[in-house]
Each structure stands twice: as C-alpha cells, then as structure tokens.
Amino acid sequence: MIQRLSTVEIQAKLPAWEWLAALFIDNKLSESEYKNIAFHLSQTNYSISSLEAMMTNEIGPIFINNINGKAPFPETVVFTRNDVLEIMERHYDRLNGINRFLLTAFQADPLKKNKTLKQRWSIVKNELHKLGVPS
C-alpha cells in the first residue's frame, strides 16, 4: 500500500529518487551518463535491491510515461531534484485511500513493462556492482 511519506522520509529518499529519475529521460544515455548515475546512486547508501524497489514502487509508476511515449511533452534532458520533489509530492498529495488501493492493486512493474527501462537498469545495476554497492 502506498502511503504518504513524512518530510524526513522524502528528504532521505530524494537523492536516490533524483538519480533513478534520470533513467526515465526520453533520450539516449551515454556510457558516462550511466556511470554517473551509478556513482551518485552508490553515494545514497541504499542497497541495489532497495534502489530497485524504489524504482519499481515509487519512481517508476510516476515517471514511466516519460519514456513510453505517453507524455505530451517528455523530459529529454534532466529531472532536477526540485522537479522530482514536486512531482513526487504532487503524486502523493492527490492519492486518497481508494486511489492508493487501486494504484497498488493494478500497478505494473515498470521494469517488466518497459524494455528501455529494463536495459537501462541492467547497465546501472552492473555499474553499482562494480562500485561495491551491496545487493
């Protein structure tokens, strides 16, 4: 069940959210960009499985339309930390109890739903392993 996070929880997750959101840019990513994303994710001190859970359950369902062709004006450069914060807060604020239930019950795993995201995460995950981030 998706719950409204506290300000402290949001601030703790925001650095990871920011760099996970970079995987949803509607543009080709370079090898150096993947390495940069992985480096910054490694600095958040989350395990790979925790980062993957954040992407699957928190960032993915909200940002997936940016790379699946459904966003009217997809972001092609970068989501800033403030962009990510505003998008996530707006998302959590508009959810009431029934919407939370429906979103949770019918939410598709973005890693299974989108081939591009799956490939991107695989590259970043490999880089995270190289950086010694625990699984």
Short mmCIF file of C-alpha atoms in Angstrom, two decimals:
data_model
loop_
_atom_site.label_atom_id
_atom_site.label_comp_id
_atom_site.label_asym_id
_atom_site.label_seq_id
_atom_site.Cartn_x
_atom_site.Cartn_y
_atom_site.Cartn_z
CA MET A 1 0.00 0.00 0.00
CA ILE A 2 1.38 3.40 -0.98
CA GLN A 3 1.41 5.78 1.96
CA ARG A 4 2.19 9.45 2.24
CA LEU A 5 5.79 9.71 3.34
CA SER A 6 6.91 12.09 6.05
CA THR A 7 9.07 15.09 5.17
CA VAL A 8 12.04 13.32 6.76
CA GLU A 9 11.44 10.17 4.67
CA ILE A 10 11.08 12.21 1.49
CA GLN A 11 14.29 14.12 2.14
CA ALA A 12 16.12 10.85 2.85
CA LYS A 13 14.93 9.26 -0.41
CA LEU A 14 15.19 12.36 -2.61
CA PRO A 15 18.84 11.90 -3.68
CA ALA A 16 18.09 8.32 -4.81
CA TRP A 17 14.85 9.40 -6.49
CA GLU A 18 16.67 12.14 -8.37
CA TRP A 19 19.21 9.74 -9.88
CA LEU A 20 16.67 6.98 -10.52
CA ALA A 21 14.52 9.54 -12.37
CA ALA A 22 17.48 10.08 -14.72
CA LEU A 23 16.75 6.63 -16.14
CA PHE A 24 13.38 7.92 -17.36
CA ILE A 25 14.79 10.65 -19.62
CA ASP A 26 13.39 10.35 -23.13
CA ASN A 27 16.79 10.41 -24.77
CA LYS A 28 19.65 8.00 -25.36
CA LEU A 29 22.05 7.78 -22.40
CA SER A 30 25.81 7.54 -22.89
CA GLU A 31 28.16 5.18 -21.08
CA SER A 32 29.48 8.09 -19.00
CA GLU A 33 25.92 9.06 -18.04
CA TYR A 34 25.23 5.52 -16.82
CA LYS A 35 28.43 5.59 -14.78
CA ASN A 36 27.50 9.00 -13.35
CA ILE A 37 24.02 7.79 -12.38
CA ALA A 38 25.50 4.68 -10.74
CA PHE A 39 28.12 6.71 -8.89
CA HIS A 40 25.53 9.07 -7.43
CA LEU A 41 23.21 6.19 -6.53
CA SER A 42 26.14 4.49 -4.76
CA GLN A 43 26.53 7.61 -2.61
CA THR A 44 22.96 7.28 -1.28
CA ASN A 45 23.95 4.23 0.81
CA TYR A 46 20.95 2.20 -0.39
CA SER A 47 21.44 -1.41 -1.47
CA ILE A 48 20.76 -2.38 -5.07
CA SER A 49 17.58 -4.20 -4.04
CA SER A 50 16.37 -1.11 -2.14
CA LEU A 51 17.06 1.10 -5.16
CA GLU A 52 15.25 -1.35 -7.42
CA ALA A 53 12.27 -1.39 -5.06
CA MET A 54 12.19 2.43 -5.11
CA MET A 55 12.22 2.38 -8.89
CA THR A 56 9.54 -0.28 -9.12
CA ASN A 57 7.19 1.06 -6.44
CA GLU A 58 7.86 4.78 -6.15
CA ILE A 59 9.60 6.44 -9.09
CA GLY A 60 8.67 4.06 -11.91
CA PRO A 61 4.88 4.28 -11.80
CA ILE A 62 5.07 8.07 -11.84
CA PHE A 63 7.87 8.66 -14.38
CA ILE A 64 7.28 5.72 -16.76
CA ASN A 65 5.13 7.75 -19.16
CA ASN A 66 8.15 9.91 -19.93
CA ILE A 67 9.83 7.06 -21.84
CA ASN A 68 6.88 5.03 -23.07
CA GLY A 69 5.54 7.64 -25.47
CA LYS A 70 2.57 8.72 -23.35
CA ALA A 71 3.91 12.03 -22.02
CA PRO A 72 2.69 15.00 -24.08
CA PHE A 73 6.00 16.84 -23.57
CA PRO A 74 8.58 14.31 -22.39
CA GLU A 75 11.63 15.47 -20.48
CA THR A 76 14.67 14.91 -22.69
CA VAL A 77 17.49 16.46 -20.67
CA VAL A 78 17.25 16.05 -16.90
CA PHE A 79 14.84 15.99 -13.99
CA THR A 80 16.24 18.32 -11.35
CA ARG A 81 15.99 17.46 -7.67
CA ASN A 82 13.26 20.11 -7.35
CA ASP A 83 11.38 18.61 -10.34
CA VAL A 84 11.48 15.18 -8.74
CA LEU A 85 10.39 16.53 -5.36
CA GLU A 86 7.45 18.45 -6.86
CA ILE A 87 6.33 15.51 -9.00
CA MET A 88 6.53 13.04 -6.12
CA GLU A 89 4.79 15.33 -3.62
CA ARG A 90 2.02 16.12 -6.12
CA HIS A 91 1.58 12.41 -6.74
CA TYR A 92 1.34 11.52 -3.04
CA ASP A 93 -0.90 14.50 -2.27
CA ARG A 94 -3.51 13.58 -4.87
CA LEU A 95 -3.86 10.00 -3.73
CA ASN A 96 -6.69 9.23 -1.37
CA GLY A 97 -7.36 5.82 0.17
CA ILE A 98 -9.21 4.21 -2.76
CA ASN A 99 -6.76 5.59 -5.33
CA ARG A 100 -3.86 4.20 -3.30
CA PHE A 101 -5.52 0.80 -3.22
CA LEU A 102 -6.23 0.80 -6.97
CA LEU A 103 -2.75 2.03 -7.86
CA THR A 104 -1.17 -0.68 -5.73
CA ALA A 105 -3.51 -3.42 -6.95
CA PHE A 106 -3.17 -2.69 -10.69
CA GLN A 107 0.31 -1.17 -10.92
CA ALA A 108 2.53 -2.92 -13.44
CA ASP A 109 6.19 -3.34 -12.66
CA PRO A 110 7.89 -0.71 -14.87
CA LEU A 111 10.96 -2.96 -15.25
CA LYS A 112 8.78 -5.65 -16.79
CA LYS A 113 6.59 -3.21 -18.70
CA ASN A 114 9.29 -1.16 -20.45
CA LYS A 115 12.21 -2.70 -22.37
CA THR A 116 14.22 0.55 -22.40
CA LEU A 117 13.99 0.94 -18.64
CA LYS A 118 14.89 -2.71 -18.09
CA GLN A 119 18.03 -2.30 -20.23
CA ARG A 120 18.99 0.95 -18.51
CA TRP A 121 18.55 -0.52 -15.04
CA SER A 122 20.62 -3.56 -16.02
CA ILE A 123 23.52 -1.31 -17.06
CA VAL A 124 23.30 0.81 -13.90
CA LYS A 125 22.95 -2.26 -11.71
CA ASN A 126 26.13 -3.70 -13.25
CA GLU A 127 27.94 -0.41 -12.56
CA LEU A 128 26.65 -0.44 -8.96
CA HIS A 129 28.09 -3.94 -8.50
CA LYS A 130 31.45 -2.68 -9.83
CA LEU A 131 31.31 0.14 -7.27
CA GLY A 132 30.79 -2.38 -4.46
CA VAL A 133 27.19 -1.49 -3.65
CA PRO A 134 25.63 -4.39 -1.74
CA SER A 135 22.90 -6.37 -3.44
#
